[in-house]
Coordinates of C-alpha atoms in Angstrom, one line a residue:
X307 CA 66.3 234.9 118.8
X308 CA 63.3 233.6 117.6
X309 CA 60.9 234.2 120.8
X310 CA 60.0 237.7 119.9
X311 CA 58.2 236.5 116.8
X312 CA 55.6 235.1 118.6
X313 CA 53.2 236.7 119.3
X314 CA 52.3 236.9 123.4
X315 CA 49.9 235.3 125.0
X316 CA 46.2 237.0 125.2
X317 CA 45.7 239.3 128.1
X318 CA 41.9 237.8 128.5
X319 CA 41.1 234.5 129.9
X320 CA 42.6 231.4 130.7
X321 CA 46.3 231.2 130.8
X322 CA 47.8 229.4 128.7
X323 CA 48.9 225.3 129.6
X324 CA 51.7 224.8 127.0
X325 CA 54.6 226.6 126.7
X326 CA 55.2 227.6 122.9
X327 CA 58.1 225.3 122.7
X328 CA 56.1 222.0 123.3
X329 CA 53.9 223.2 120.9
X330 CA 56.6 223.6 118.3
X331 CA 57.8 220.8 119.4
X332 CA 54.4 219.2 118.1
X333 CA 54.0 220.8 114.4
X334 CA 57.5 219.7 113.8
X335 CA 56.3 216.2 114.8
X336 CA 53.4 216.3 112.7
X337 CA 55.6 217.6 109.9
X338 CA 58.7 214.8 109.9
X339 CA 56.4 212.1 110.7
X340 CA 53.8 212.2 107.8
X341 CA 51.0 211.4 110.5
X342 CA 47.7 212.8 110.9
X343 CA 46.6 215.7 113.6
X344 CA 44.9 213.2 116.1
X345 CA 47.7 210.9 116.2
X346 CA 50.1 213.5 118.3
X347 CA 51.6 211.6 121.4
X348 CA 50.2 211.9 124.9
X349 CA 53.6 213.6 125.8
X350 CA 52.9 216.3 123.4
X351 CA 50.2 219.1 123.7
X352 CA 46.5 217.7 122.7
X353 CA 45.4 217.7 119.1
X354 CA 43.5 220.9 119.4
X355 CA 45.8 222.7 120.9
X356 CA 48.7 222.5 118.3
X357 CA 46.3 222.6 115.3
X358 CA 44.7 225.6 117.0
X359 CA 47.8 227.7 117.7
X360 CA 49.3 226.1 113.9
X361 CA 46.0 227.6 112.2
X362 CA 46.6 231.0 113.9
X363 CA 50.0 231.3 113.4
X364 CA 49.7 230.1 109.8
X365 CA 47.2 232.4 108.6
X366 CA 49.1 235.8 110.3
X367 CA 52.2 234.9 108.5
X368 CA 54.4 233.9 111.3
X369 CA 55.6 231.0 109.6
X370 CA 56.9 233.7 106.6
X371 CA 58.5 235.9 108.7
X372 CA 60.3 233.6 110.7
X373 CA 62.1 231.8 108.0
X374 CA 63.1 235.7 106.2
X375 CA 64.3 236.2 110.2
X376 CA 66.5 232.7 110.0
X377 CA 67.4 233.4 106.4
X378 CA 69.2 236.8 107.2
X379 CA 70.8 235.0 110.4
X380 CA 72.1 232.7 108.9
X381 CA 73.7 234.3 106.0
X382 CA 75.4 237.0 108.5
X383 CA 77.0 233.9 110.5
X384 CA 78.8 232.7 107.4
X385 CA 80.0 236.3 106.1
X386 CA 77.4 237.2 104.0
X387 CA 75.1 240.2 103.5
X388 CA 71.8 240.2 105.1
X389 CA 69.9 239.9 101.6
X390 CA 70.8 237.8 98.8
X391 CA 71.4 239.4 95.4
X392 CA 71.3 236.1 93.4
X393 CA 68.8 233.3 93.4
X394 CA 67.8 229.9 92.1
X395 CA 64.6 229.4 90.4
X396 CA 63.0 225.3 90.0
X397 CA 59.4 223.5 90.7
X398 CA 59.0 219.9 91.9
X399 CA 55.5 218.1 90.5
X400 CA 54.2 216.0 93.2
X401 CA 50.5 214.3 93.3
X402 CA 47.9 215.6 96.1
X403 CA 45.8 213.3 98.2
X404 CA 42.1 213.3 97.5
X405 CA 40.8 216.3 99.3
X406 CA 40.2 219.6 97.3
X407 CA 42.0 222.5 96.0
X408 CA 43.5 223.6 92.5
X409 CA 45.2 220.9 90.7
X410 CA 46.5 220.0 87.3
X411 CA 48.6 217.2 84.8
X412 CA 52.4 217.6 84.3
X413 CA 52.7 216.4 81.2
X414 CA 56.2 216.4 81.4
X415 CA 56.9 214.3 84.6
X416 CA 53.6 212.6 84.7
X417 CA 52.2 213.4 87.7
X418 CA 48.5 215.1 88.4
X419 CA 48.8 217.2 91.5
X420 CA 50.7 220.7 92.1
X421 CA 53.5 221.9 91.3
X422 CA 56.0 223.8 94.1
X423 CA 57.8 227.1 92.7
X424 CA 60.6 227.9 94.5
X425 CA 63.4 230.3 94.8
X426 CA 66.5 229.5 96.6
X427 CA 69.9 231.7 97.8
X428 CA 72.9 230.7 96.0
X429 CA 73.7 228.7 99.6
X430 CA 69.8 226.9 99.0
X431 CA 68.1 228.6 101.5
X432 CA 64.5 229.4 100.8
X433 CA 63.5 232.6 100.2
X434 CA 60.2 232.3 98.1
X435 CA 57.9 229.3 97.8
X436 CA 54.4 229.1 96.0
X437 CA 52.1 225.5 94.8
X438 CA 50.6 225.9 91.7
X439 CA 48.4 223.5 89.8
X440 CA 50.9 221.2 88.3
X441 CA 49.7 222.2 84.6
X442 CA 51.0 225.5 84.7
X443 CA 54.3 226.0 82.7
X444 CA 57.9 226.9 84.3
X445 CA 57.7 230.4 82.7
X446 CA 54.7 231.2 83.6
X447 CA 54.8 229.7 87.2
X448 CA 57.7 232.1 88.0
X449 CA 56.2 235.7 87.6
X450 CA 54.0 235.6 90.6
X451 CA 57.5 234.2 92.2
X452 CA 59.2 237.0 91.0
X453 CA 57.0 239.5 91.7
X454 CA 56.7 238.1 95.7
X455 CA 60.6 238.5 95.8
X456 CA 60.5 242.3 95.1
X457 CA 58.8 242.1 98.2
X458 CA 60.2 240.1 100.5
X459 CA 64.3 240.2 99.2
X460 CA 64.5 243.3 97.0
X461 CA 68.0 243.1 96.3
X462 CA 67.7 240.1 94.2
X463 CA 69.4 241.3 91.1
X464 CA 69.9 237.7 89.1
X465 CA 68.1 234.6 89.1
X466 CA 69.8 231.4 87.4
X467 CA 67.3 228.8 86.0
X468 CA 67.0 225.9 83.6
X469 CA 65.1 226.0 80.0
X470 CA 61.9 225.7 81.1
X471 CA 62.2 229.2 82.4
X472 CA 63.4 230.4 79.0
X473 CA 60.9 233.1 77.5
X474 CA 60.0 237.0 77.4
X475 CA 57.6 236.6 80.3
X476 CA 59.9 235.9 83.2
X477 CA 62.6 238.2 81.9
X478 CA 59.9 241.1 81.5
X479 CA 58.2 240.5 84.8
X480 CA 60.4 242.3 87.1
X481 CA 63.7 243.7 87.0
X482 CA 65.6 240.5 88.3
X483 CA 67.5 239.2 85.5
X484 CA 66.7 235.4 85.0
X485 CA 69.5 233.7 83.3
X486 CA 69.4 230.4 82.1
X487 CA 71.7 227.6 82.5
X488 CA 71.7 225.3 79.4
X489 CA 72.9 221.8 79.6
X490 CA 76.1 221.0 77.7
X491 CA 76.0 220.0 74.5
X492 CA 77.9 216.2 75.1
X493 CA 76.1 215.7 78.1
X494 CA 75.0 212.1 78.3
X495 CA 72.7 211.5 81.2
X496 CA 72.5 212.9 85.3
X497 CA 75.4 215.8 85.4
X498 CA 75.3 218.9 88.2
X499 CA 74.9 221.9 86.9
X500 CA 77.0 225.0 88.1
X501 CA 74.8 227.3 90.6
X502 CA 71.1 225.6 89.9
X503 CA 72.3 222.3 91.5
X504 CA 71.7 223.7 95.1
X505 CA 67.8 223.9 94.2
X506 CA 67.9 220.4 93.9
X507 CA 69.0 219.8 97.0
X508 CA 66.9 221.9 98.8
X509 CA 63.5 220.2 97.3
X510 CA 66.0 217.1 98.8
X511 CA 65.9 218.7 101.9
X512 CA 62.2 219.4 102.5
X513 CA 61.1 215.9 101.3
X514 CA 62.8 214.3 104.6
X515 CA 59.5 215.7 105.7
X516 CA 56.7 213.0 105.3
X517 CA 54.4 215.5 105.5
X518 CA 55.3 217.0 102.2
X519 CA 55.1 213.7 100.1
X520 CA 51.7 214.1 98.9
X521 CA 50.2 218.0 98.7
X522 CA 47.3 217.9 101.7
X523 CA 44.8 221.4 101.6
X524 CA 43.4 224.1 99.7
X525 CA 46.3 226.1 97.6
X526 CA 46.4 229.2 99.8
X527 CA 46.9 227.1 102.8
X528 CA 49.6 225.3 101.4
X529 CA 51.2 228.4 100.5
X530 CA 50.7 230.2 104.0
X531 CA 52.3 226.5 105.8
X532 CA 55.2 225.9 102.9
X533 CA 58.0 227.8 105.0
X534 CA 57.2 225.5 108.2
X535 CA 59.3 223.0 106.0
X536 CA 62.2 225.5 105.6
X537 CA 62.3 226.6 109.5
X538 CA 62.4 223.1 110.1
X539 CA 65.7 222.7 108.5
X540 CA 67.1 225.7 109.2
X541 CA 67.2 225.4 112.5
X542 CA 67.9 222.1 112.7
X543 CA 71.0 223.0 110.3
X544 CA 71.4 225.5 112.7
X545 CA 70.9 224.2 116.0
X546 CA 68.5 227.3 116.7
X547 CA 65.5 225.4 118.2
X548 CA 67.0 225.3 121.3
X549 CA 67.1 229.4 121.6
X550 CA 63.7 228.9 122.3
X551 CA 64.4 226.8 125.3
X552 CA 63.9 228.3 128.9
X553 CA 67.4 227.3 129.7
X554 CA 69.5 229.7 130.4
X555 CA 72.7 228.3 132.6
X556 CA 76.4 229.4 131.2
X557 CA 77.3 226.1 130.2
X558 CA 74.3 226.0 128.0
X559 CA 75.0 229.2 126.5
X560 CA 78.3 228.0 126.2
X561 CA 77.8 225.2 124.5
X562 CA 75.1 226.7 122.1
X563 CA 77.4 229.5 121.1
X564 CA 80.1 226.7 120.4
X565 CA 77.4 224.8 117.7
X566 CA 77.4 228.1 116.0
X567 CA 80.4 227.3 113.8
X568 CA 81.3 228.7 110.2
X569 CA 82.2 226.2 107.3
X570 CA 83.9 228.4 104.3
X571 CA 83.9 225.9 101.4
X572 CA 85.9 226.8 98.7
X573 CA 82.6 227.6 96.8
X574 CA 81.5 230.0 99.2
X575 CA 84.9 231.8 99.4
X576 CA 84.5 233.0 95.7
X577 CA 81.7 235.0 96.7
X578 CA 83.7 236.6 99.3
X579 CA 85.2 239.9 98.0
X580 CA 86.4 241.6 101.1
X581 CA 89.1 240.5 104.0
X582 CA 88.6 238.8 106.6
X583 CA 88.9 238.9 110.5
X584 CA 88.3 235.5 112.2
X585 CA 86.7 235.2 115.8
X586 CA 87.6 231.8 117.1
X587 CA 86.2 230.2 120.8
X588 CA 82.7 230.9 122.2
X589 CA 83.0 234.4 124.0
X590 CA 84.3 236.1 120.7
X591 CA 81.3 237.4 119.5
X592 CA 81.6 241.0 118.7
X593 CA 78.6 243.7 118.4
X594 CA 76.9 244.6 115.2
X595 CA 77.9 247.8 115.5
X596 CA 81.4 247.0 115.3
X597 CA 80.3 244.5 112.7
X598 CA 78.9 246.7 110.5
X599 CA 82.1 249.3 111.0
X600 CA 84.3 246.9 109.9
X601 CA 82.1 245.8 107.1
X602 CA 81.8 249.4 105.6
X603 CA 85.1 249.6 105.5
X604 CA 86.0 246.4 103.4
X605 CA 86.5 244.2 106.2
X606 CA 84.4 241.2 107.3
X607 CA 84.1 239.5 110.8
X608 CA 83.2 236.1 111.0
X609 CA 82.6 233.3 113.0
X610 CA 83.0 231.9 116.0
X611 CA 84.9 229.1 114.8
X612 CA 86.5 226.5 117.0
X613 CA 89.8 225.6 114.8
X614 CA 91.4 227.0 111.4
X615 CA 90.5 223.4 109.9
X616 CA 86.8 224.7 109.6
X617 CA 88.2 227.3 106.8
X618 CA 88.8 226.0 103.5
X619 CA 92.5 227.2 102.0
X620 CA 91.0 229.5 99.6
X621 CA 89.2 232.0 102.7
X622 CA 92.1 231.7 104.9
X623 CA 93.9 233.4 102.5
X624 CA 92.0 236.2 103.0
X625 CA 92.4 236.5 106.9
X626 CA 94.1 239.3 108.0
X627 CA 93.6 239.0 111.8
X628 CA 92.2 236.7 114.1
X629 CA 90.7 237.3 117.6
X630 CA 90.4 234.6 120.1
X631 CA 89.0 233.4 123.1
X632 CA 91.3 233.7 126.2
X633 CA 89.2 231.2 128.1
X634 CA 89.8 228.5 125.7
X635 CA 91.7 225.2 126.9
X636 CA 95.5 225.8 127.5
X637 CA 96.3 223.1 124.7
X638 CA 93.7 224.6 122.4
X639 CA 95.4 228.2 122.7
X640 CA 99.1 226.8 122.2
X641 CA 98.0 224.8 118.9
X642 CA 96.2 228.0 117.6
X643 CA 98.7 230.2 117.9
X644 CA 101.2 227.6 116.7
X645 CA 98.7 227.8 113.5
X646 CA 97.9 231.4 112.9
X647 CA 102.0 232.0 113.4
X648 CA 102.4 229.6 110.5
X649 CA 100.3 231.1 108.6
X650 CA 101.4 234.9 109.2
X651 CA 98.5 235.8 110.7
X652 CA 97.9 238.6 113.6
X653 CA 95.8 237.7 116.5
X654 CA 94.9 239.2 120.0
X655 CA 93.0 237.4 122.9
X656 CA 90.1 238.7 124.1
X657 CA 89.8 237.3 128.0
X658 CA 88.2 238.0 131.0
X659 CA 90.8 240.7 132.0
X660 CA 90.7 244.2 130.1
X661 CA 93.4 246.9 129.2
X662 CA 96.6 244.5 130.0
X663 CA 99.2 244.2 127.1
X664 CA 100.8 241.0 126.4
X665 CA 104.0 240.6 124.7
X666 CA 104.2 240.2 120.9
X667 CA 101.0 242.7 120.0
X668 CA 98.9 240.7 121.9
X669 CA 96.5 241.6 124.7
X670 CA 93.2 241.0 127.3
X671 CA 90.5 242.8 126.3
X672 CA 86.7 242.6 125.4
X673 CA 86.0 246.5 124.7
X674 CA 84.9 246.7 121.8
X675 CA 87.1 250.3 121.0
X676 CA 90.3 248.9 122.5
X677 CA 89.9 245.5 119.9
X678 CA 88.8 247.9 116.9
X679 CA 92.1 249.8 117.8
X680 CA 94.2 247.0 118.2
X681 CA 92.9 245.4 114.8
X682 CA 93.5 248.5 112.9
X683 CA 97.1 249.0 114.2
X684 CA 97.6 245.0 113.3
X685 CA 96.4 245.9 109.8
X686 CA 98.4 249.2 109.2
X687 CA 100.9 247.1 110.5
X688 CA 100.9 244.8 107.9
X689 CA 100.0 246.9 105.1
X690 CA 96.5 245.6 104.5
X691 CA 94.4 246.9 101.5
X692 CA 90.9 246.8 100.4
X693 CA 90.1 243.9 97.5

């Protein structure tokens, strides 16, 4: 998923020694671990190398583009659209070592260094991140954020802040609307605040990464290396690191496609406005063609999923049909069906054999036509409507 992104290797000279994975492999080291170039392992590609190829891809913009490109995957696995129409807006002050580079006193926090603006998804996903000297105000500090979004996520309609983002200046800057969260009024010391809190946790998130303790560089090659920190995660979160392996083998597949589970908390599920059709077991993934059919006509495919427990109460009650994996475990497909019965909901099995009806609605197929018919007669069936 991720391979295509970078770029191939030049067609003049020397082949190269690495492969790109190793090399990943490497900056990721150098970004937990907090330690300096020339203290990469011998089992790793040389200091040059990785710094080399790091440089390169950091001053194209790869880093940038792939976090948009896990960004967008990631929000399609869990049900959502592509781009994000709300966002989170919050800096974190943090001190700089001695090396140069714009820098300025928080006054507020304390702290001479920079200051990192970022914007987050309603999930905390990183969509925009920019260091500033650590002297320039919330509400100032978020225009040239703003602005960058336009760019990058343009359907951005509403971004929720705190009151140091009160002010004409970010509300006049684009046409995002930047509301602001105010504390309560008896609120007596550390309380989470509805939407902003999961901005918090992502600045959480990125400082597992020693690397991003104290702000290293000049200010516009922080800003070009910032999403390195957020493709860490994400595909860690993910388990997308390995599509970059050369392994190909079925069971790896297998296994691969069985990480790429969905978790519908009950926070999430508000968001959701549109039914559901649930794809459970590891060969149930279904084209985006057929995705995007559905989709337009108020009906959402999600998943895989490996059991109903993964779906909070509130989303299954949106789940109108379910299709699952014929190659499951026998015990696995009793207790599912035992389940979705239960729970009144429809489901056909989607196996290795095609075109061969099963008692009770159910049948083998992996078309996608003959699924999108049987789904729609499961839904007339049951007199489904739009939300």
């Amino acid at each position: 998923m991720l391979s295509p992104l970078f770029p191939p290797p030049a067609r003049r000279g020397r082949k190269p020694v690495w492969p790109v994975r190793e090399i990943v492999n490497a900056i990721f080291y150098v970004l937990r671990g907090g330690i300096p170039w020339r203290l990469i392992p011998k089992d790793l590609p040389p200091k040059s190398t990785v710094f080399g190829y790091f440089c390169r891809w950091r001053d194209t913009g790869l880093f940038t583009r792939i976090n948009r490109r896990l960004v967008t995957m990631d929000r399609e696995r869990i049900g959502r659209q592509a781009s994000p129409s709300a966002a989170v807006l919050d800096s974190q002050s943090l001190k700089t070592t001695e090396s140069g580079g714009p820098r300025g006193y928080d006054a507020g926090k304390k702290i001479k260094g920079r200051k990192r603006q970022a914007m987050v998804d309603m999930d905390g996903r990183a969509l925009i991140l920019d260091p500033q000297p650590a002297d320039i105000q919330d509400r100032d500090g978020a225009i040239p954020v703003l602005r960058v979004s336009r760019r990058s996520f343009p359907f951005v309609e509403k971004a929720f802040a705190d009151m140091g983002y009160s002010g004409d200046r970010p509300q006049n800057a684009t046409l995002v609307d930047v509301e602001i969260v105010r504390k309560p009024k008896d609120q007596v010391g550390f309380a989470v605040h509805p939407k902003r809190w999961v901005v918090e946790r992502f600045f959480a998130w990125i400082s597992r990464n020693r690397r991003l303790w104290k702000n290293p560089g000049g200010d516009d090659k922080v800003r070009r290396s910032l999403p390195l920190c957020c493709i860490h995660h994400d595909a860690d979160q993910t388990h997308r690191t390995v599509i970059m392996n050369s392994r190909t083998d079925s069971e790896f597949t297998a296994k691969l496609q069985i990480r790429e589970t969905i978790a519908f908390e009950t926070k999430k599920a508000e968001f959701v406005e549109k039914l559901l059709i649930l794809t459970i077991g590891p060969n149930t993934f279904v084209d985006r063609e057929t995705v995007y059919a559905w989709r337009e006509a108020g009906v959402e495919l999600i998943g895989p999923v490996l059991s109903i427990s993964q779906i909070s109460p509130v989303a299954v009650a949106l789940v109108v049909g379910a299709i699952i994996d014929l190659d499951l475990d026998i015990d696995a497909l009793i207790l599912l069906t035992d389940q979705l019965d239960a729970l009144g909901i429809p489901a056909i099995f989607a196996g290795s054999q095609t075109g061969k009806a099963q008692t009770s609605g159910f049948c083998m197929s992996r078309e996608r036509e003959a699924i999108a018919a049987i789904m729609a007669a499961l839904l007339a069936q049951h007199k489904v409507t739009k939300h």
